[in-house]
mmCIF file of C-alpha atoms and ligand atoms in Angstrom:
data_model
loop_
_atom_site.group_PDB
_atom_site.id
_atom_site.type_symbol
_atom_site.label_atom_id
_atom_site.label_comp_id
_atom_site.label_asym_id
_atom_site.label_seq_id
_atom_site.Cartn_x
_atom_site.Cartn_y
_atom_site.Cartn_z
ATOM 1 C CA UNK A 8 -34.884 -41.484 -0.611
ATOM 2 C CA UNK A 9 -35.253 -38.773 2.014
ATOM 3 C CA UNK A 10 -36.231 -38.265 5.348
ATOM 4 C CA UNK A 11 -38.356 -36.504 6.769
ATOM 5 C CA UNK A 12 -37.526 -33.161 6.355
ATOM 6 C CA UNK A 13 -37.282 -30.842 9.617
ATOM 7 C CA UNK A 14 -39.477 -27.966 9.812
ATOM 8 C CA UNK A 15 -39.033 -24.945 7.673
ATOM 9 C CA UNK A 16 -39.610 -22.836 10.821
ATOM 10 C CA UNK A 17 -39.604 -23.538 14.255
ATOM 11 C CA UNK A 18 -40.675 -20.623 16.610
ATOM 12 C CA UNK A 19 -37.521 -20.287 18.404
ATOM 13 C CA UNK A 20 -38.301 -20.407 22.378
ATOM 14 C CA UNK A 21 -37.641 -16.821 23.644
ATOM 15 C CA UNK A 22 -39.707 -16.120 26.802
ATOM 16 C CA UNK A 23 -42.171 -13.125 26.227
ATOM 17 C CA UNK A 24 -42.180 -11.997 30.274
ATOM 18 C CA UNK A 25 -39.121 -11.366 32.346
ATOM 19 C CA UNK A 26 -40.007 -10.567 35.742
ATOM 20 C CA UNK A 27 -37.599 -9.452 38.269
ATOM 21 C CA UNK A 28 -38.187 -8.448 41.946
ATOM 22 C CA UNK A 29 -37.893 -4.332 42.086
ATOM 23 C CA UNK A 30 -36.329 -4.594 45.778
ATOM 24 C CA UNK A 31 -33.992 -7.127 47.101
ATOM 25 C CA UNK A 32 -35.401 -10.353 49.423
ATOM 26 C CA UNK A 33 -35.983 -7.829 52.511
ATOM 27 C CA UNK A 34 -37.562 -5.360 50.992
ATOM 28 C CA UNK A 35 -41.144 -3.573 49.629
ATOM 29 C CA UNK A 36 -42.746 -6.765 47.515
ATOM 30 C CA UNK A 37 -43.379 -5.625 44.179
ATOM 31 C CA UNK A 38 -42.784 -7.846 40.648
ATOM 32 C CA UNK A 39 -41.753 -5.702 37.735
ATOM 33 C CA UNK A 40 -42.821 -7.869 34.302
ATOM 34 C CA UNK A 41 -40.859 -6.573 30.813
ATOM 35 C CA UNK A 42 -42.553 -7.941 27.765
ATOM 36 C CA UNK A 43 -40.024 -8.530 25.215
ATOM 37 C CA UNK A 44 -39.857 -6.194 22.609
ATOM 38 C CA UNK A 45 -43.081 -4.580 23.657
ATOM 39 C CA UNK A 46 -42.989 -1.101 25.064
ATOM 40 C CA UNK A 47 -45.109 -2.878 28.070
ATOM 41 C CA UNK A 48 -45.047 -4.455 31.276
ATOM 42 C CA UNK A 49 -47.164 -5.496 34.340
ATOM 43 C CA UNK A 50 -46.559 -5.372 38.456
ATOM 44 C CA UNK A 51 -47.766 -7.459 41.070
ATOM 45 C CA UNK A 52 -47.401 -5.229 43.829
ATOM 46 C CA UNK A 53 -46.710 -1.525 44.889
ATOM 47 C CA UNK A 54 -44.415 -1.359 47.479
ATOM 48 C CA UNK A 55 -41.505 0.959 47.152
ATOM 49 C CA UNK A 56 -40.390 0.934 43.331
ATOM 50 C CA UNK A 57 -38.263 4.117 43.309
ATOM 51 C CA UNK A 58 -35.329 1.926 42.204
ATOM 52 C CA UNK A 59 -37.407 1.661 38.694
ATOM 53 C CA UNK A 60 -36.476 4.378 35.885
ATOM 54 C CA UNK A 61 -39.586 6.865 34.957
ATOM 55 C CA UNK A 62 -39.094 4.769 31.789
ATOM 56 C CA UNK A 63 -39.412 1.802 32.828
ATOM 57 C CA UNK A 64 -42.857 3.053 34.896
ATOM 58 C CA UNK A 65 -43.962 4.699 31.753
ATOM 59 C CA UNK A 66 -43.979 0.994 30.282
ATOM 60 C CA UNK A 67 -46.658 -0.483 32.957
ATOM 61 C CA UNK A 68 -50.074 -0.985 31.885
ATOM 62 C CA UNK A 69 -51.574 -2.467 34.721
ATOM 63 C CA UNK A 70 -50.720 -3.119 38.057
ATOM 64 C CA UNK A 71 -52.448 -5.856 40.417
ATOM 65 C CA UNK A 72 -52.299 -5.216 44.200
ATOM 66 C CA UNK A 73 -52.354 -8.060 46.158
ATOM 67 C CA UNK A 74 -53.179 -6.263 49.646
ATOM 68 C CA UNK A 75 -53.353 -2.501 50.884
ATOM 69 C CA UNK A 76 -50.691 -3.042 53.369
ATOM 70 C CA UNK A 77 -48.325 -0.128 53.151
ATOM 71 C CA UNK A 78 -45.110 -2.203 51.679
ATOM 72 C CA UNK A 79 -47.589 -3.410 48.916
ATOM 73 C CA UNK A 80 -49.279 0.013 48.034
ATOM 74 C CA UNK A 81 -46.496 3.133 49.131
ATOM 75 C CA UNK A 82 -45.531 2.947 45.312
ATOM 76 C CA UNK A 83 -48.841 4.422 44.028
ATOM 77 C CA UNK A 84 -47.807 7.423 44.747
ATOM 78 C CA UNK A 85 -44.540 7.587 42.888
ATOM 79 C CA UNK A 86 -46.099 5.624 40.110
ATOM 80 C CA UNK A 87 -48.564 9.111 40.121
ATOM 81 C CA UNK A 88 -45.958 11.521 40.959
ATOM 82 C CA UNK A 89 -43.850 10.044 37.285
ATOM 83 C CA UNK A 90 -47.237 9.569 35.277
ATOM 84 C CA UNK A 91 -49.342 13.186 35.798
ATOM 85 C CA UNK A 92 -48.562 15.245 32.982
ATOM 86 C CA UNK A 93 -48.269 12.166 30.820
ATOM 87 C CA UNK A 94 -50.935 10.727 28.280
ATOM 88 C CA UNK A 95 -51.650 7.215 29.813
ATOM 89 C CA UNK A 96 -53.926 4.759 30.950
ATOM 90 C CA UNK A 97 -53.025 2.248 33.723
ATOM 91 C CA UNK A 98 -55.865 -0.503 35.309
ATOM 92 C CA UNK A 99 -55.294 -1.542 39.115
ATOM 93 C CA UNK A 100 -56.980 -4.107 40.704
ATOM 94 C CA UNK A 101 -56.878 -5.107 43.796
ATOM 95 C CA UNK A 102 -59.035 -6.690 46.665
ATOM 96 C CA UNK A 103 -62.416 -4.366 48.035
ATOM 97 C CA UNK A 104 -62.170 -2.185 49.230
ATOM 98 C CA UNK A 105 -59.651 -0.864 46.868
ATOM 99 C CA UNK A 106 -61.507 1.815 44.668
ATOM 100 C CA UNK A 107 -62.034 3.870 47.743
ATOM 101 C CA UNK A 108 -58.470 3.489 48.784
ATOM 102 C CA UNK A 109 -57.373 4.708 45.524
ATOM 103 C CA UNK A 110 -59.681 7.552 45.490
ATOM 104 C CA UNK A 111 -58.559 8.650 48.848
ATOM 105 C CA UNK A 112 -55.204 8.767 47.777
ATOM 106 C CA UNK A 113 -55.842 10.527 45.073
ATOM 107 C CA UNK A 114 -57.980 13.147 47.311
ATOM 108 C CA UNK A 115 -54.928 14.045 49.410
ATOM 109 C CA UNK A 116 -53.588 16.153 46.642
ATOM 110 C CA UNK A 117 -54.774 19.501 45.078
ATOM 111 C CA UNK A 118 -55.537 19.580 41.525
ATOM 112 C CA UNK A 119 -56.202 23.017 40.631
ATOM 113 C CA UNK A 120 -53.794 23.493 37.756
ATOM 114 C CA UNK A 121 -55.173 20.754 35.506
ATOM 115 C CA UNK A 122 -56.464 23.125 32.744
ATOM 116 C CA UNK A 123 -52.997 23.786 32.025
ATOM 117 C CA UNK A 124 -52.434 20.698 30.660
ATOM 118 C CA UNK A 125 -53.586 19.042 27.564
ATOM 119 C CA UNK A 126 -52.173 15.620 28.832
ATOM 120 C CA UNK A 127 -55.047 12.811 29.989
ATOM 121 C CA UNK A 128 -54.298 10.362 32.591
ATOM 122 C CA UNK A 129 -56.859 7.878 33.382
ATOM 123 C CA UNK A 130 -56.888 5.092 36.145
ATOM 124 C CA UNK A 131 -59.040 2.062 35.741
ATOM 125 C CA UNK A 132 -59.713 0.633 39.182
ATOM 126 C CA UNK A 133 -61.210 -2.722 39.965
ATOM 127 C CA UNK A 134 -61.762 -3.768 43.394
ATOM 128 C CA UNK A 135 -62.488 -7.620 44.061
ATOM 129 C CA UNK A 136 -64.802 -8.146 46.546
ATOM 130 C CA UNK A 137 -66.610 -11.992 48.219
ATOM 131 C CA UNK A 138 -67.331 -14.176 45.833
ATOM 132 C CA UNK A 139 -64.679 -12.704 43.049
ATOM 133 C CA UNK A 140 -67.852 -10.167 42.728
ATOM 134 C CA UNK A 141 -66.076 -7.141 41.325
ATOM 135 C CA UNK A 142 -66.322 -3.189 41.180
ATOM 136 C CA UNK A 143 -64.710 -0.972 38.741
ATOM 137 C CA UNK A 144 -64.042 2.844 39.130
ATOM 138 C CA UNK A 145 -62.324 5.443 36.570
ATOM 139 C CA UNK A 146 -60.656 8.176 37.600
ATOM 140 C CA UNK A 147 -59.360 10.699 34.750
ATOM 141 C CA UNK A 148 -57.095 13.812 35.534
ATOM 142 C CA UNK A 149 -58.968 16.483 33.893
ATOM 143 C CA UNK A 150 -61.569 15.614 35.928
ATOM 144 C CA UNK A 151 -59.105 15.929 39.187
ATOM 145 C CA UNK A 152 -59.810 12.441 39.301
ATOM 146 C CA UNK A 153 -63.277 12.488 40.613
ATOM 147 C CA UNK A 154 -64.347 8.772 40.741
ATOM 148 C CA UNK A 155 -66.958 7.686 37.935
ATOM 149 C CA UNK A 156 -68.623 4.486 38.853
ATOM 150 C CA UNK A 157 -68.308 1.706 35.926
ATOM 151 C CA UNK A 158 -70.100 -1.326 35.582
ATOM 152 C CA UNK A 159 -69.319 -4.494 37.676
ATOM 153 C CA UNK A 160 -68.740 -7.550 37.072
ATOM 154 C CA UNK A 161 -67.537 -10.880 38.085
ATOM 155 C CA UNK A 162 -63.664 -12.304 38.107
ATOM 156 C CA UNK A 163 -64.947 -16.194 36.921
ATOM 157 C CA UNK A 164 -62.591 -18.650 37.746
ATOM 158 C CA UNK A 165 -60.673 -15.508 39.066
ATOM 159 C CA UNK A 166 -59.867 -14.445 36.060
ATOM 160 C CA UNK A 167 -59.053 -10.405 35.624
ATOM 161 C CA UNK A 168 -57.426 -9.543 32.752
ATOM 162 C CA UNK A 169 -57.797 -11.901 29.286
ATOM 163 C CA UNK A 170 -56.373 -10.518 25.867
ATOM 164 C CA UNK A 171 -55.202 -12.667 23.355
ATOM 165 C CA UNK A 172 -51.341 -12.881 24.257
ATOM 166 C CA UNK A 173 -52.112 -13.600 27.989
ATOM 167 C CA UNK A 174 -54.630 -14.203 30.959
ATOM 168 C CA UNK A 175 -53.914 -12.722 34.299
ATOM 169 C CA UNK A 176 -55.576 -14.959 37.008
ATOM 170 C CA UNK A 177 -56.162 -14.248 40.874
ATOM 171 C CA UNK A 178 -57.074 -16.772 43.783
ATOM 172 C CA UNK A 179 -58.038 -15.270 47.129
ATOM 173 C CA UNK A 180 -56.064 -16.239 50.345
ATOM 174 C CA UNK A 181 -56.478 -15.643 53.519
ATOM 175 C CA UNK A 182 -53.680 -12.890 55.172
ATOM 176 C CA UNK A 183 -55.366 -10.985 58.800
ATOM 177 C CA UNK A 184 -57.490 -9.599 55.292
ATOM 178 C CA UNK A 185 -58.182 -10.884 52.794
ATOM 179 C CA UNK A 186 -55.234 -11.070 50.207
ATOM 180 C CA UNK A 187 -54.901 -11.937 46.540
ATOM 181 C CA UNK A 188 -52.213 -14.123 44.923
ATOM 182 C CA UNK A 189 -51.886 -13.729 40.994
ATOM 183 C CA UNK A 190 -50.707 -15.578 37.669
ATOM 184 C CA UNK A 191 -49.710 -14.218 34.515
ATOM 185 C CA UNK A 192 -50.357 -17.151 31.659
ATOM 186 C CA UNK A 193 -48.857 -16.449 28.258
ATOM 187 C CA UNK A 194 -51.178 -17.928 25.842
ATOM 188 C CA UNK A 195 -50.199 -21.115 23.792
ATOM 189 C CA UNK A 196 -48.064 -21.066 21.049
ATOM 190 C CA UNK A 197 -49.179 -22.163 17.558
ATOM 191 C CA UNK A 198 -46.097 -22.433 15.424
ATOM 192 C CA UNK A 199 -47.303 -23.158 11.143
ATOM 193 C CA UNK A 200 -44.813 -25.261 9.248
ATOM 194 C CA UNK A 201 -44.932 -23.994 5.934
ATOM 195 C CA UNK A 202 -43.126 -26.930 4.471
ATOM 196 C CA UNK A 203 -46.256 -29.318 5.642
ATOM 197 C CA UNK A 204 -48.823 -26.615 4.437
ATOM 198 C CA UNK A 205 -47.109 -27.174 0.546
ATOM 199 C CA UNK A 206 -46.996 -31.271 1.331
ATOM 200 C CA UNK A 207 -50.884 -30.967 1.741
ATOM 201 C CA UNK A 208 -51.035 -28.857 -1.309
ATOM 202 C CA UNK A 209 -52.868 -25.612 0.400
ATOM 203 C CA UNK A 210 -51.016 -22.192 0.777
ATOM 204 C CA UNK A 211 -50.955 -19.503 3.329
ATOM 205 C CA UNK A 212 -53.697 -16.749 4.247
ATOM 206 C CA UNK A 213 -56.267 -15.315 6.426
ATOM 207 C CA UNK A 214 -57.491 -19.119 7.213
ATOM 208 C CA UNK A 215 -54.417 -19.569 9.462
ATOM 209 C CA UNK A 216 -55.391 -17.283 11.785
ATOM 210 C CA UNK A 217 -59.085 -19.137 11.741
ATOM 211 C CA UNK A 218 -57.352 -22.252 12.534
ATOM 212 C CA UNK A 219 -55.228 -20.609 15.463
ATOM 213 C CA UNK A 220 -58.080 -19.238 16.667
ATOM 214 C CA UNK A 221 -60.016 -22.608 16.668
ATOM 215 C CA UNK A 222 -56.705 -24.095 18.313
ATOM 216 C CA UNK A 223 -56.568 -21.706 21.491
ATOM 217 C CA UNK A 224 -60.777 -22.121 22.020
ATOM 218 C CA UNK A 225 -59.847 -25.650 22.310
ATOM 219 C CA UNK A 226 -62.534 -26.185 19.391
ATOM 220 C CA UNK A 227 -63.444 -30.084 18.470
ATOM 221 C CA UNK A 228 -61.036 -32.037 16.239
ATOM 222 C CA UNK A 229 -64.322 -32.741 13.768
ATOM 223 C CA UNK A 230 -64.695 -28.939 13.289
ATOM 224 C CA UNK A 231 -65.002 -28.177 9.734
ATOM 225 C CA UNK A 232 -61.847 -25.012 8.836
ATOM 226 C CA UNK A 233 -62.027 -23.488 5.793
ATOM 227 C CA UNK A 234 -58.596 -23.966 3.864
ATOM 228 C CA UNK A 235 -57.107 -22.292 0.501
ATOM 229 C CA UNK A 236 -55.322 -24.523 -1.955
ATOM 230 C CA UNK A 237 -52.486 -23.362 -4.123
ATOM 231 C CA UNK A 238 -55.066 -22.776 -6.860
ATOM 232 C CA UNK A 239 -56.834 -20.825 -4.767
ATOM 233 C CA UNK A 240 -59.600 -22.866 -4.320
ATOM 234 C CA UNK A 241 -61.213 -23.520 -0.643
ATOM 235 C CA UNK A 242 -62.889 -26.483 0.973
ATOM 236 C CA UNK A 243 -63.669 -27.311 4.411
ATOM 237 C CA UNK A 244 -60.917 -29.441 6.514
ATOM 238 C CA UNK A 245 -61.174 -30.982 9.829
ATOM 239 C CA UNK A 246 -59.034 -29.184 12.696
ATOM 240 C CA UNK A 247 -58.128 -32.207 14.346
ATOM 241 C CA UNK A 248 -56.397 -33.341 11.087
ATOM 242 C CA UNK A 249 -54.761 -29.757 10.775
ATOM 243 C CA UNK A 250 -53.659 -29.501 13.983
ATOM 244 C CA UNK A 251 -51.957 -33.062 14.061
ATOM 245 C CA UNK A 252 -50.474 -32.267 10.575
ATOM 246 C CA UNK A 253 -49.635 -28.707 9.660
ATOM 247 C CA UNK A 254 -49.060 -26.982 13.633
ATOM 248 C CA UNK A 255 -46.462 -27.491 16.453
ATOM 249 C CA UNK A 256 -48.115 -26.532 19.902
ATOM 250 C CA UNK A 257 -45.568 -24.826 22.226
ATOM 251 C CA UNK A 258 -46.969 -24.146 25.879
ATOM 252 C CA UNK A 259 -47.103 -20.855 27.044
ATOM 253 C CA UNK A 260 -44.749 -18.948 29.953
ATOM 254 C CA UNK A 261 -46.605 -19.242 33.459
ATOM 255 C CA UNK A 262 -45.737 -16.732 36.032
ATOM 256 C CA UNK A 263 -46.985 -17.362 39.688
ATOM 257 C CA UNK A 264 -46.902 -14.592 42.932
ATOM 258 C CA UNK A 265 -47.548 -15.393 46.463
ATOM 259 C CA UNK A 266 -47.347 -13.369 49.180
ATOM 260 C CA UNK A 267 -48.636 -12.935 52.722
ATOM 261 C CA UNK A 268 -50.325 -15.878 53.122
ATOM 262 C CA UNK A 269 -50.804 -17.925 56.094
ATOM 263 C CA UNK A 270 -50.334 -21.685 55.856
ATOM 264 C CA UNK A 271 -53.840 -23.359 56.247
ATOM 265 C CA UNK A 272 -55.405 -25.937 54.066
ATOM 266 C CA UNK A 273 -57.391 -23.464 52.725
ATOM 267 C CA UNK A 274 -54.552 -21.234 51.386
ATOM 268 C CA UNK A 275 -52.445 -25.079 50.375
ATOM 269 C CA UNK A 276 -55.004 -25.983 47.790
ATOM 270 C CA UNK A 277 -55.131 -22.273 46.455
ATOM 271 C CA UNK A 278 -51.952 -21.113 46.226
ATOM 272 C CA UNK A 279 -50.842 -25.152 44.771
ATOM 273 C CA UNK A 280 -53.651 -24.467 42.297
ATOM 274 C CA UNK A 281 -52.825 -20.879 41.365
ATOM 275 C CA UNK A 282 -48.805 -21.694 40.770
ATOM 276 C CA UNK A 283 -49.637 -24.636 39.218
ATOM 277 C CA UNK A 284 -46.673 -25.907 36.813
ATOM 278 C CA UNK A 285 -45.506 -22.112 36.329
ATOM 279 C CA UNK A 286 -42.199 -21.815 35.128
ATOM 280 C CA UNK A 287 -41.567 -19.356 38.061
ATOM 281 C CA UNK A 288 -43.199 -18.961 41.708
ATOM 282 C CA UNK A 289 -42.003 -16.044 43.178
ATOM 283 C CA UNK A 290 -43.813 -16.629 47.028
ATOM 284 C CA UNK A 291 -43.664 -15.160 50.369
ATOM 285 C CA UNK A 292 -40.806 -17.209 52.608
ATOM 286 C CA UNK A 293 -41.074 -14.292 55.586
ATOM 287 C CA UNK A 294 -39.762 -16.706 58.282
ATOM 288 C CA UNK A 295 -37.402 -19.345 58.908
ATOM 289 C CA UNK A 296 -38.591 -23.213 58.715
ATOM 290 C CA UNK A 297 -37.435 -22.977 62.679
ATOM 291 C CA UNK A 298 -40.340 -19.883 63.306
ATOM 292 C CA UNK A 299 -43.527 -22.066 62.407
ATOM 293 C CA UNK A 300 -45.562 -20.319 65.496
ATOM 294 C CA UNK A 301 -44.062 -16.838 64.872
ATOM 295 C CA UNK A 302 -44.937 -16.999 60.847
ATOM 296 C CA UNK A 303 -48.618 -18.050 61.837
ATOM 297 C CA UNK A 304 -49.094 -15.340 63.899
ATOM 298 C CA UNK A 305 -48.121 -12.532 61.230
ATOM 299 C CA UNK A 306 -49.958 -14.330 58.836
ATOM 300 C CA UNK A 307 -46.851 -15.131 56.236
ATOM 301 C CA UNK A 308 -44.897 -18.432 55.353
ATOM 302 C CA UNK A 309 -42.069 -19.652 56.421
ATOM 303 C CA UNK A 310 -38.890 -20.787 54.179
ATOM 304 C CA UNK A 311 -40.222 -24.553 54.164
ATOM 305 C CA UNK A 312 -43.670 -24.093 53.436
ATOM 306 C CA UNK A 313 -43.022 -21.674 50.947
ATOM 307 C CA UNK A 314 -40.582 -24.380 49.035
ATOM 308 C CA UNK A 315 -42.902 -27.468 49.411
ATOM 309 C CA UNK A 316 -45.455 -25.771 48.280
ATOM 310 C CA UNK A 317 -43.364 -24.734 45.427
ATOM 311 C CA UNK A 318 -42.920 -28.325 45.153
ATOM 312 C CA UNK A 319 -46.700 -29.698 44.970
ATOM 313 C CA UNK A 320 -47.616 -27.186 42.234
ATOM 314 C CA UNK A 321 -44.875 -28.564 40.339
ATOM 315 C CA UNK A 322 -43.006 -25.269 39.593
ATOM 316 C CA UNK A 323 -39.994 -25.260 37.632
ATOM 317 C CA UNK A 324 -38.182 -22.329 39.776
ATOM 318 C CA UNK A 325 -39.502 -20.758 43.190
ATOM 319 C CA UNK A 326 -37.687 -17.618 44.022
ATOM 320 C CA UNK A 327 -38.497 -16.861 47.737
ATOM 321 C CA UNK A 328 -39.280 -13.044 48.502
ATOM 322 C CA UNK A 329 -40.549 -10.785 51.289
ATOM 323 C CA UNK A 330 -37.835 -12.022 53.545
ATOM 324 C CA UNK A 331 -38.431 -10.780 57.641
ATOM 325 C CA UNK A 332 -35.544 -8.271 58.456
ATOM 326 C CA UNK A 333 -34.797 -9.834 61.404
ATOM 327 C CA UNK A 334 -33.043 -12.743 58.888
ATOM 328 C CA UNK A 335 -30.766 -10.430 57.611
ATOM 329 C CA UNK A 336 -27.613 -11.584 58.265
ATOM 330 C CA UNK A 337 -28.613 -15.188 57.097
ATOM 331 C CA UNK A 338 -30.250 -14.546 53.915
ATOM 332 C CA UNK A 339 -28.299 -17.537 51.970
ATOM 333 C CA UNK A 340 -29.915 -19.743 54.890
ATOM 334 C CA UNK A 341 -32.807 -18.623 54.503
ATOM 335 C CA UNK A 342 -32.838 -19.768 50.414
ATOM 336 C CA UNK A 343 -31.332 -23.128 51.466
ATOM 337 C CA UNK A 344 -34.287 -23.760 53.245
ATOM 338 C CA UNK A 345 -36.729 -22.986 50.588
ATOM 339 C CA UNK A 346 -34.799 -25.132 48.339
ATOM 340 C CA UNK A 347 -34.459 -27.966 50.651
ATOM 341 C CA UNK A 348 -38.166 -28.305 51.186
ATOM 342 C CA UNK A 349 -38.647 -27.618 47.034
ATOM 343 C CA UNK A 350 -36.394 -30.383 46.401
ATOM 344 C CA UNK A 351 -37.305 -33.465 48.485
ATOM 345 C CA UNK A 352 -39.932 -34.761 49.191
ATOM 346 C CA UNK A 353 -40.895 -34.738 52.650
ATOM 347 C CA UNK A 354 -44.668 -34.939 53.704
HETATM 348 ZN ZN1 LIG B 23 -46.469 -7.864 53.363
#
């Protein structure tokens, strides 16, 4: 008699996202996402990013701004200077009013020559204003990017961006403006063992995707899927009976950013809730646990705050950032702290 036999295929666990910081601790804040083997990636953030190849810029879709402070937003216009002449589309969002910072950037230079290209750049803007209420903008190169109003909308639950691989959420927080925090959320994984698909006597086609698709709406278990057998024949199953039987369920990658927030209650519950169990928090740690007073006043974190609040969201990994210069001879102190506070568990 046998066992049970293992799965015929287990999706192996490679992460999809692999952010890393484009400066080091001390410098511009901006989060550089690669998506494996996708000719893509995300930022969250604009400060200087000349250290990133015109390659590697050529890969960003979209790029979420968390303030207009200039060490957030200076990178726009190297981000422009590498993508005119270049067939592209990239969406920006960031908090109101954003579209008319954007457009006055683009104003400041003179675009007389554009006939002369056959090349189309086009930038999606969407400001978020109270209420998540937002505004988006498109601005297209051979029109010398003379702004042409969209239609609004409204970022529910804060959420921005939603395609079926991934959800990009924001959470306002309170900086001396307002300022946005963001999380990427890869989308559950719904992993098909073929052996159990034969042991039930069906075969594969088009209704797998139907049943995935039930899976990530979080459909009822008594809704009726439509299944093939092997002799091609189809009748109606229940999805809670496929998903217990024929799927695996893998949770997605979670990627949390934080930055230049000030510590009130207000900003506690939203940045916990925001960064909640992400695999990664990268958050704002400007001042040492020592400089409570002095972090207040410029409206950022310090090194303790930043970890335990790493630590009530439940994060896997906080990597501190944005780092005040004046702690640059102690920057390994400086991470000690974070972790101290992320690790026990003080009130
Ligand atoms: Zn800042």
């Amino acid at each position: 008699m046998e066992g049970t036999p293992l799965p015929v295929y287990v999706r192996p666990m490679r992460p999809k996202f692999h952010p890393s910081l484009v400066n080091d601790r001390f410098g511009d804040p901006a989060l550089y996402i690669d998506f494996l083997q996708e000719r893509r990636a995300i930022l969250f953030d604009l400060g200087d990013i000349h250290t990133l190849s015109p390659r590697q810029i050529l890969r960003v879709s979209d790029v979420f701004v968390s303030h207009t402070h200039i060490d957030h937003f200076i990178g726009f216009d190297h981000l422009l200077r590498v993508l005119v002449g270049r067939d592209k589309e990239v969406r920006l969002y960031g908090p109101a009013p954003f579209i008319d910072q954007v457009e006055a950037k683009l104003a400041a230079y003179t675009w007389d020559l554009v006939e002369r290209f056959q090349t189309e750049l086009v930038f999606v803007v969407t400001e978020i204003g109270a209420g998540l209420e937002t505004d988006t903008a498109r601005f297209r190169f051979s029109r010398r990017f003379a702004r042409e109003d969209l239609e609004g909308g409204r970022a529910a639950n804060g959420v921005l961006l939603v395609e079926p691989a991934l959800t990009v959420t924001c959470a306002e927080l309170e900086h001396h403006s307002t300022c946005l925090g963001f999380a990427l959320q890869e989308s559950t994984h719904v992993n098909v063992w073929k052996n159990r698909i034969q042991e039930q006597g069906l075969t594969t086609g088009p209704w797998l995707a139907a049943l995935k698709a039930a899976i990530h709406e979080g459909l009822p278990d008594d809704t009726p899927i439509t299944v093939e057998r092997d002799d091609r024949t189809r009748e109606d199953m229940p999805l809670g009976f496929l998903r217990s039987e024929i799927v695996s369920i893998e949770p997605g990658q979670k990627i949390a950013y934080v930055t230049d927030a000030v510590f009130t209650p207000a900003n506690e519950t939203a940045i916990v809730s925001l960064a909640r169990e992400a695999d990664i928090l990268f958050i704002d740690a400007a001042f040492a646990k020592a400089n409570v007073e002095l972090a207040a006043h410029h409206g950022h974190l310090t090194t303790a705050q930043a970890g335990s609040l790493a630590r009530q969201a439940g994060v896997a990994r906080v990597e501190p950032f944005h780092f005040s210069p004046r702690y640059e001879d102690c920057e390994a102190t400086m991470i000690a702290e974070v972790n101290e506070a992320f690790e026990t568990n003080e009130a």
